[in-house]
Coordinates of C-alpha atoms (C1' of nucleotides) in Angstrom, one line a residue:
Chain A
X1 CA 57.6 169.4 113.3
X2 CA 54.2 170.8 113.3
X3 CA 52.6 168.7 112.3
X4 CA 51.5 169.8 108.6
X5 CA 53.9 169.5 105.5
X6 CA 56.3 166.7 107.1
X7 CA 60.2 167.7 105.8
X8 CA 60.2 164.4 104.9
X9 CA 64.1 164.9 104.9
X10 CA 66.5 165.3 101.5
X11 CA 66.6 161.6 101.2
X12 CA 69.7 161.1 103.3
X13 CA 68.4 161.4 107.3
X14 CA 67.5 158.2 108.8
X15 CA 67.6 155.6 106.7
X16 CA 68.3 154.6 102.6
X17 CA 65.1 156.3 101.9
X18 CA 62.4 153.7 100.6
X19 CA 61.7 153.4 97.0
X20 CA 60.2 150.5 96.8
X21 CA 56.6 150.9 94.7
X22 CA 55.3 148.4 93.2
X23 CA 54.8 145.0 95.5
X24 CA 51.6 143.4 94.6
X25 CA 51.5 139.6 96.9
X26 CA 52.5 141.9 99.1
X27 CA 49.7 141.2 101.6
X28 CA 50.4 137.6 100.8
X29 CA 53.9 137.6 102.2
X30 CA 52.9 140.0 105.5
X31 CA 50.4 137.0 106.0
X32 CA 53.7 134.8 105.7
X33 CA 55.4 137.2 107.9
X34 CA 53.8 137.1 110.9
X35 CA 53.5 133.5 110.9
X36 CA 57.6 134.4 111.3
X37 CA 56.7 136.2 114.3
X38 CA 54.3 134.4 116.0
X39 CA 56.1 131.8 115.5
X40 CA 59.4 133.6 116.9
X41 CA 57.0 135.6 119.6
X42 CA 54.3 134.7 120.1
X43 CA 50.8 135.8 118.9
X44 CA 50.2 138.0 121.7
X45 CA 53.8 139.4 121.5
X46 CA 53.1 140.4 117.6
X47 CA 53.1 143.3 116.8
X48 CA 52.2 145.4 113.4
X49 CA 55.4 147.2 114.0
X50 CA 57.3 143.9 114.2
X51 CA 56.1 142.3 111.0
X52 CA 56.6 144.9 109.1
X53 CA 59.8 145.3 110.3
X54 CA 60.5 141.8 109.0
X55 CA 58.1 141.4 106.1
X56 CA 60.0 145.4 104.9
X57 CA 57.4 147.0 105.3
X58 CA 56.1 150.4 106.2
X59 CA 54.2 150.8 109.3
X60 CA 51.5 152.2 107.1
X61 CA 51.4 148.9 104.8
X62 CA 49.7 147.0 107.3
X63 CA 47.3 149.4 108.6
X64 CA 46.0 148.8 104.3
X65 CA 46.0 145.7 103.6
X66 CA 44.2 145.0 107.6
X67 CA 41.6 146.8 108.7
X68 CA 42.3 145.4 112.7
X69 CA 45.6 143.8 114.0
X70 CA 42.8 140.4 114.8
X71 CA 42.2 140.2 111.3
X72 CA 45.9 139.4 110.6
X73 CA 45.6 136.4 113.6
X74 CA 43.2 134.7 111.8
X75 CA 44.5 134.8 108.5
X76 CA 47.9 133.7 109.8
X77 CA 46.7 131.5 111.3
X78 CA 43.7 130.2 108.5
X79 CA 47.3 130.3 106.4
X80 CA 48.9 127.4 109.1
X81 CA 46.6 125.1 109.3
X82 CA 45.7 125.0 106.4
X83 CA 48.8 123.7 105.0
X84 CA 48.7 121.0 108.0
X85 CA 46.4 119.9 106.9
X86 CA 47.2 118.8 103.7
X87 CA 50.5 117.4 105.0
X88 CA 47.7 115.2 106.5
X89 CA 46.0 114.6 103.1
X90 CA 48.7 113.6 101.1
X91 CA 50.2 111.2 104.4
X92 CA 47.0 109.8 104.4
X93 CA 45.3 109.7 100.4
X94 CA 48.8 107.4 99.9
X95 CA 48.7 104.1 101.3
X96 CA 46.4 101.3 100.7
X97 CA 45.6 98.8 102.9
X98 CA 45.5 99.4 107.3
X99 CA 50.2 97.7 108.0
X100 CA 50.7 100.9 105.1
X101 CA 49.1 103.5 107.3
X102 CA 50.0 102.9 110.1
X103 CA 53.6 103.5 108.8
X104 CA 51.6 106.9 107.4
X105 CA 50.7 107.6 110.7
X106 CA 54.3 107.2 112.3
X107 CA 55.8 109.4 109.4
X108 CA 53.7 112.0 109.8
X109 CA 54.1 112.5 113.2
X110 CA 58.1 111.1 113.8
X111 CA 58.9 113.4 110.0
X112 CA 56.4 116.2 109.8
X113 CA 54.6 117.3 113.5
X114 CA 57.7 116.9 115.0
X115 CA 61.0 117.5 112.2
X116 CA 59.5 121.3 112.6
X117 CA 59.4 123.0 115.7
X118 CA 58.6 126.7 114.2
X119 CA 55.2 124.7 113.4
X120 CA 54.6 123.3 116.7
X121 CA 54.6 126.2 118.8
X122 CA 52.3 127.7 115.9
X123 CA 49.7 125.1 117.0
X124 CA 49.6 125.3 120.4
X125 CA 49.6 129.4 119.6
X126 CA 47.0 129.1 117.9
X127 CA 45.6 127.2 120.9
X128 CA 45.7 129.4 123.8
X129 CA 44.7 132.7 121.5
X130 CA 41.2 130.1 120.8
X131 CA 40.3 129.5 123.2
X132 CA 39.9 133.3 123.8
X133 CA 38.8 133.9 120.0
X134 CA 35.4 132.1 118.5
X135 CA 36.9 133.1 115.1
X136 CA 40.1 131.1 115.6
X137 CA 37.9 128.7 117.5
X138 CA 36.4 127.5 114.4
X139 CA 39.3 127.5 112.7
X140 CA 41.5 124.8 115.3
X141 CA 37.5 122.7 114.4
X142 CA 37.7 122.9 110.4
X143 CA 41.7 122.2 111.2
X144 CA 40.9 119.2 113.7
X145 CA 37.4 118.2 111.6
X146 CA 40.0 117.7 108.2
X147 CA 42.9 116.0 110.5
X148 CA 40.5 113.3 111.3
X149 CA 38.5 113.3 108.4
X150 CA 42.2 112.0 107.3
X151 CA 42.3 109.0 109.2
X152 CA 38.8 108.2 108.4
X153 CA 40.2 106.7 105.6
X154 CA 41.2 104.7 106.8
X155 CA 40.1 104.0 110.7
X156 CA 36.8 103.4 112.0
X157 CA 35.3 107.5 113.2
X158 CA 36.0 106.3 117.2
X159 CA 39.5 105.5 116.5
X160 CA 40.3 108.4 114.4
X161 CA 39.6 110.7 117.0
X162 CA 41.1 108.4 119.6
X163 CA 44.1 108.2 117.6
X164 CA 43.8 112.3 116.4
X165 CA 43.7 113.1 120.1
X166 CA 46.9 110.7 121.2
X167 CA 49.1 112.1 118.5
X168 CA 48.5 115.5 119.3
X169 CA 49.9 114.4 122.8
X170 CA 53.0 113.0 122.1
X171 CA 53.7 115.7 120.2
X172 CA 53.3 118.4 122.6
X173 CA 55.4 116.1 125.6
X174 CA 57.8 115.4 122.8
X175 CA 57.9 119.1 121.9
X176 CA 58.3 120.3 125.4
X177 CA 59.8 117.5 127.0
X178 CA 63.6 118.4 127.5
X179 CA 64.1 114.6 126.8
X180 CA 62.1 114.6 123.3
X181 CA 60.9 111.3 122.1
X182 CA 62.6 109.3 120.0
X183 CA 60.8 107.4 116.1
X184 CA 60.3 104.0 118.1
X185 CA 58.8 106.0 120.8
X186 CA 56.3 107.5 119.0
X187 CA 56.3 103.8 116.5
X188 CA 55.9 102.4 120.5
X189 CA 53.3 104.6 121.4
X190 CA 51.1 103.8 117.6
X191 CA 51.5 101.2 117.3
X192 CA 50.6 99.9 121.0
X193 CA 47.0 101.9 120.9
X194 CA 47.0 100.8 116.5
X195 CA 47.5 97.3 118.1
Chain B
X1 CA 50.2 168.3 140.9
X2 CA 53.8 168.8 140.8
X3 CA 55.2 165.9 141.6
X4 CA 55.9 166.6 145.5
X5 CA 53.7 166.8 148.2
X6 CA 50.9 165.0 146.1
X7 CA 47.9 166.7 147.9
X8 CA 46.1 162.8 148.3
X9 CA 42.9 164.7 147.9
X10 CA 40.2 165.5 151.0
X11 CA 38.8 161.5 151.9
X12 CA 36.2 162.0 149.4
X13 CA 36.9 162.8 145.4
X14 CA 38.0 159.3 143.3
X15 CA 36.6 156.0 145.1
X16 CA 35.7 155.3 148.8
X17 CA 39.7 156.3 150.1
X18 CA 42.1 153.2 150.3
X19 CA 42.7 152.7 154.1
X20 CA 43.5 149.5 153.9
X21 CA 46.2 148.4 156.4
X22 CA 48.1 145.2 157.7
X23 CA 47.3 143.0 155.4
X24 CA 49.6 139.2 155.9
X25 CA 49.0 136.6 153.2
X26 CA 48.7 139.4 151.3
X27 CA 51.8 138.1 149.0
X28 CA 50.0 134.9 148.6
X29 CA 46.3 136.6 147.6
X30 CA 48.4 138.3 144.7
X31 CA 49.7 135.3 143.1
X32 CA 46.3 133.7 143.4
X33 CA 45.0 136.5 141.5
X34 CA 47.7 136.2 139.4
X35 CA 46.1 132.3 138.0
X36 CA 42.7 134.3 138.3
X37 CA 44.0 136.7 135.2
X38 CA 46.1 134.4 133.6
X39 CA 43.0 132.2 133.1
X40 CA 41.1 134.7 132.2
X41 CA 42.9 137.3 129.7
X42 CA 46.1 135.2 129.1
X43 CA 49.2 134.9 130.3
X44 CA 50.7 137.9 128.0
X45 CA 47.6 140.0 128.6
X46 CA 48.4 139.7 132.0
X47 CA 49.1 143.2 134.4
X48 CA 50.4 144.5 137.1
X49 CA 47.4 146.6 136.9
X50 CA 45.0 143.6 136.6
X51 CA 46.3 142.0 139.5
X52 CA 46.0 144.5 141.2
X53 CA 42.7 145.1 140.6
X54 CA 41.8 141.4 140.9
X55 CA 43.2 141.4 144.6
X56 CA 41.7 144.7 145.4
X57 CA 45.5 146.2 146.3
X58 CA 46.7 149.1 145.0
X59 CA 49.8 148.9 142.0
X60 CA 52.8 150.5 144.5
X61 CA 52.0 147.0 146.1
X62 CA 52.8 144.8 143.1
X63 CA 56.6 146.1 143.0
X64 CA 56.7 146.1 146.6
X65 CA 56.1 142.0 146.6
X66 CA 57.5 140.5 142.9
X67 CA 61.5 142.3 141.9
X68 CA 59.3 142.0 138.4
X69 CA 56.8 140.5 136.2
X70 CA 58.1 137.4 135.2
X71 CA 58.5 136.0 139.1
X72 CA 55.0 136.8 139.1
X73 CA 53.9 134.3 136.7
X74 CA 57.5 131.7 137.5
X75 CA 55.1 131.7 140.9
X76 CA 52.0 131.7 139.5
X77 CA 52.5 129.1 137.3
X78 CA 54.9 126.7 140.1
X79 CA 51.6 126.9 142.2
X80 CA 49.4 125.7 139.5
X81 CA 51.6 123.1 138.5
X82 CA 51.6 121.4 142.1
X83 CA 47.5 121.8 142.2
X84 CA 47.1 119.9 139.6
X85 CA 50.3 117.4 141.0
X86 CA 48.9 116.5 143.7
X87 CA 46.0 115.8 142.2
X88 CA 47.8 113.5 140.1
X89 CA 49.7 112.2 144.2
X90 CA 45.8 111.9 145.2
X91 CA 43.7 110.1 142.7
X92 CA 46.9 107.0 142.2
X93 CA 48.1 106.4 145.5
X94 CA 44.4 105.1 146.7
X95 CA 44.0 102.3 144.3
X96 CA 45.4 98.9 146.2
X97 CA 45.7 97.0 142.4
X98 CA 46.0 97.5 138.5
X99 CA 42.2 98.0 137.7
X100 CA 41.5 100.1 140.2
X101 CA 44.3 101.9 139.0
X102 CA 42.8 101.9 135.5
X103 CA 39.1 103.3 137.0
X104 CA 41.6 105.9 138.0
X105 CA 42.7 107.4 135.4
X106 CA 39.3 107.6 134.4
X107 CA 37.6 109.5 137.1
X108 CA 41.0 111.6 136.7
X109 CA 40.9 112.7 133.4
X110 CA 36.7 112.8 134.4
X111 CA 36.3 114.8 136.7
X112 CA 39.4 116.3 137.7
X113 CA 40.5 117.6 134.2
X114 CA 37.9 117.8 132.3
X115 CA 36.2 119.5 134.7
X116 CA 37.9 123.3 135.4
X117 CA 37.8 124.9 132.2
X118 CA 39.7 127.3 134.1
X119 CA 42.5 124.7 135.0
X120 CA 43.3 123.9 130.9
X121 CA 43.7 127.1 130.1
X122 CA 46.3 128.0 132.8
X123 CA 47.9 124.4 131.5
X124 CA 48.5 125.9 127.9
X125 CA 49.0 128.8 128.2
X126 CA 52.1 127.4 130.7
X127 CA 53.0 125.9 127.8
X128 CA 53.2 128.2 125.8
X129 CA 54.9 130.3 128.4
X130 CA 57.1 127.9 129.2
X131 CA 57.9 127.6 124.5
X132 CA 59.7 130.7 125.6
X133 CA 61.0 131.5 129.2
X134 CA 63.8 129.0 130.0
X135 CA 62.4 129.4 134.2
X136 CA 58.7 128.2 133.0
X137 CA 59.9 124.9 131.2
X138 CA 61.3 124.1 134.7
X139 CA 58.1 124.0 135.4
X140 CA 56.5 122.2 132.7
X141 CA 59.3 119.0 133.4
X142 CA 58.9 119.3 136.4
X143 CA 55.5 118.7 136.4
X144 CA 55.0 116.5 134.0
X145 CA 57.7 114.1 135.5
X146 CA 55.9 114.1 138.6
X147 CA 52.4 113.0 136.7
X148 CA 54.8 110.1 135.5
X149 CA 55.4 109.5 138.6
X150 CA 52.4 108.9 139.8
X151 CA 51.6 106.8 137.2
X152 CA 54.5 104.3 137.6
X153 CA 53.0 103.7 140.7
X154 CA 51.1 101.6 138.5
X155 CA 51.9 101.5 135.0
X156 CA 55.6 99.9 133.7
X157 CA 57.2 103.0 132.7
X158 CA 57.1 103.5 129.3
X159 CA 53.1 102.9 129.8
X160 CA 53.4 105.7 132.1
X161 CA 54.9 108.0 130.1
X162 CA 52.8 107.1 127.1
X163 CA 49.8 107.1 128.6
X164 CA 50.7 110.3 130.3
X165 CA 50.7 111.4 126.8
X166 CA 47.1 110.1 126.2
X167 CA 46.1 112.2 128.7
X168 CA 46.9 114.7 127.5
X169 CA 45.7 115.3 124.2
X170 CA 42.6 113.9 125.4
X171 CA 42.5 116.6 127.4
X172 CA 43.4 119.4 125.1
X173 CA 41.6 118.1 122.2
X174 CA 38.1 118.0 124.4
X175 CA 39.2 121.9 125.2
X176 CA 39.5 122.8 122.2
X177 CA 36.3 121.1 120.9
X178 CA 32.7 121.7 120.7
X179 CA 31.9 118.8 120.8
X180 CA 33.9 118.1 123.9
X181 CA 34.5 114.3 125.0
X182 CA 31.9 112.4 126.5
X183 CA 33.2 110.2 130.3
X184 CA 32.4 107.4 128.1
X185 CA 34.8 108.3 125.2
X186 CA 37.5 109.2 128.0
X187 CA 36.6 105.7 129.2
X188 CA 36.8 103.2 126.4
X189 CA 39.2 105.7 124.9
X190 CA 42.0 104.7 128.2
X191 CA 40.5 101.8 128.4
X192 CA 41.1 100.4 124.7
X193 CA 45.2 102.2 125.6
X194 CA 45.7 99.7 128.4
X195 CA 43.4 96.9 128.1
Chain C
dA1 C1' 56.4 154.1 175.3
dC2 C1' 59.5 154.7 171.5
dA3 C1' 62.3 153.8 167.5
dG4 C1' 63.7 151.0 163.6
dC5 C1' 62.3 149.2 159.7
dA6 C1' 59.3 146.4 157.6
dT7 C1' 54.9 146.9 154.8
dG8 C1' 51.8 150.2 152.4
dT9 C1' 50.1 153.9 149.3
dG10 C1' 49.9 157.1 145.4
dT11 C1' 51.8 158.9 141.2
dA12 C1' 55.2 160.5 137.0
dC13 C1' 58.2 158.6 133.5
dG14 C1' 59.4 156.4 130.3
dT15 C1' 58.5 153.5 125.8
dT16 C1' 56.2 151.4 122.9
dG17 C1' 51.3 149.6 120.7
dG18 C1' 46.9 150.2 117.5
dT19 C1' 45.7 152.4 114.8
dA20 C1' 44.1 156.7 112.3
dC21 C1' 44.9 159.9 107.9
dA22 C1' 47.2 163.7 104.7
dC23 C1' 49.9 163.2 102.0
dA24 C1' 52.3 160.7 97.7
dT25 C1' 52.7 158.2 93.4
dG26 C1' 53.1 154.8 89.6
dA27 C1' 49.5 150.7 86.7
dC28 C1' 45.6 151.2 83.9
dT29 C1' 42.0 153.0 81.5
dC30 C1' 40.3 154.9 77.6
Chain D
dG1 C1' 49.1 161.3 77.4
dA2 C1' 45.7 162.4 80.3
dG3 C1' 43.2 161.5 84.3
dT4 C1' 41.4 157.8 88.2
dC5 C1' 42.0 155.6 91.9
dA6 C1' 44.0 151.2 93.9
dT7 C1' 48.1 150.8 96.7
dG8 C1' 51.5 152.7 99.2
dT9 C1' 54.4 156.0 102.6
dG10 C1' 55.1 158.9 107.0
dT11 C1' 54.1 160.1 111.4
dA12 C1' 50.8 162.3 114.8
dC13 C1' 48.1 160.8 118.8
dC14 C1' 46.4 159.1 122.4
dA15 C1' 46.4 154.9 125.5
dA16 C1' 47.8 151.3 128.4
dC17 C1' 52.4 149.1 130.6
dG18 C1' 56.9 147.8 133.5
dT19 C1' 58.8 150.2 136.6
dA20 C1' 60.3 153.7 139.5
dC21 C1' 60.4 156.2 144.3
dA22 C1' 59.4 159.8 147.5
dC23 C1' 56.6 159.0 151.3
dA24 C1' 53.1 156.8 154.7
dT25 C1' 52.3 153.7 159.2
dG26 C1' 51.9 150.8 162.8
dC27 C1' 53.7 146.0 164.7
dT28 C1' 57.5 145.0 166.5
dG29 C1' 61.2 144.0 170.0
dT30 C1' 63.3 146.5 173.6

DNA sequence: ACAGCATGTGTACGTTGGTACACATGACTC
DNA sequence: GAGTCATGTGTACCAACGTACACATGCTGT
């Protein structure tokens, strides 16, 4: 252990020697692993080592692919925001009239947003992280703008903004409550607002 | 520095020797300092040392007054939730009719909740922390229940719950937006919902 | 006045984390 | 088929942290 020449153990000391090589797309997998870790432990408790463990790559791989931990977080949250925004786009591109649009919003909240504790935690994690990181604040801005834009396919700008806020509140309260709102309650709230 | 007998420097080495003594209420001050640190750096980045620095007490004082860092966080968030809940109670105890109650809600959001970036960040920090800590989840539950109860002085239970969610969404979106909602916009959203 | 004990203080210890970096290797080019 | 270099890997270093703990001190009741 003199620091030089390292004696890399004769292939069967600790752990089953890692023969891994040629792993294209590893960077992508690392970003996905980062999202898993963020959802499980929180963004602030997310470490190079834990991401590497989840993705089953050596620690050194993290510093090779990312200049800093912050870069990992930004890429991960950007990917997450993109995928949720895509949900909004898809749900709201189908409806042809306002009534169908209302149903689409209800389905979006009940099925997509409330369906996944994972996504929900990621959203709140992003909000907190954004409170202190301008780059992440930009990610949140872009996400919100895209959501509103999707809603504006069917509602005027003011309604879209207010509805977006209502959705946020409903989802957040349901997520944190031991007694989350049922789909019927979600429907009631949204219909009452849009009536 | 042999570990024993400590040689406490002759009163003018590093820092102006600390003659402090007899500080009743220090525990309270530490909890307030903790809230300051949480708002500034985030709950996950809150450390014994930073709280002690802010409160201007030695590190050892933290471990004397609190069994663990988690205990500090729980006490701090509990205090915060209490003080916000008190705001709800006060704002909603005055109105004598529904119209006045609507005005009270608008004032509560515009003046109290949106007025302080500090409180707002604390709320989101609490939500994230609660996602992984059952004791904090209980704090959130109690807080939400109390808010709803205050609203139920003037609105039926369903309306109270939905209104509470709407308030949450409005506040959160405003907090994170580079283009926060104006008091007029807040009024519009709440009146539209309660109309 | 004095003993006892709650309160206050300084420092050490073991752990974990971000990052740096020297070295290894195999895919690709020509 | 050889050489180059992007990619991959192991480990070291230093800083920061939670916590433990030995020691100091003066308020308290008697």
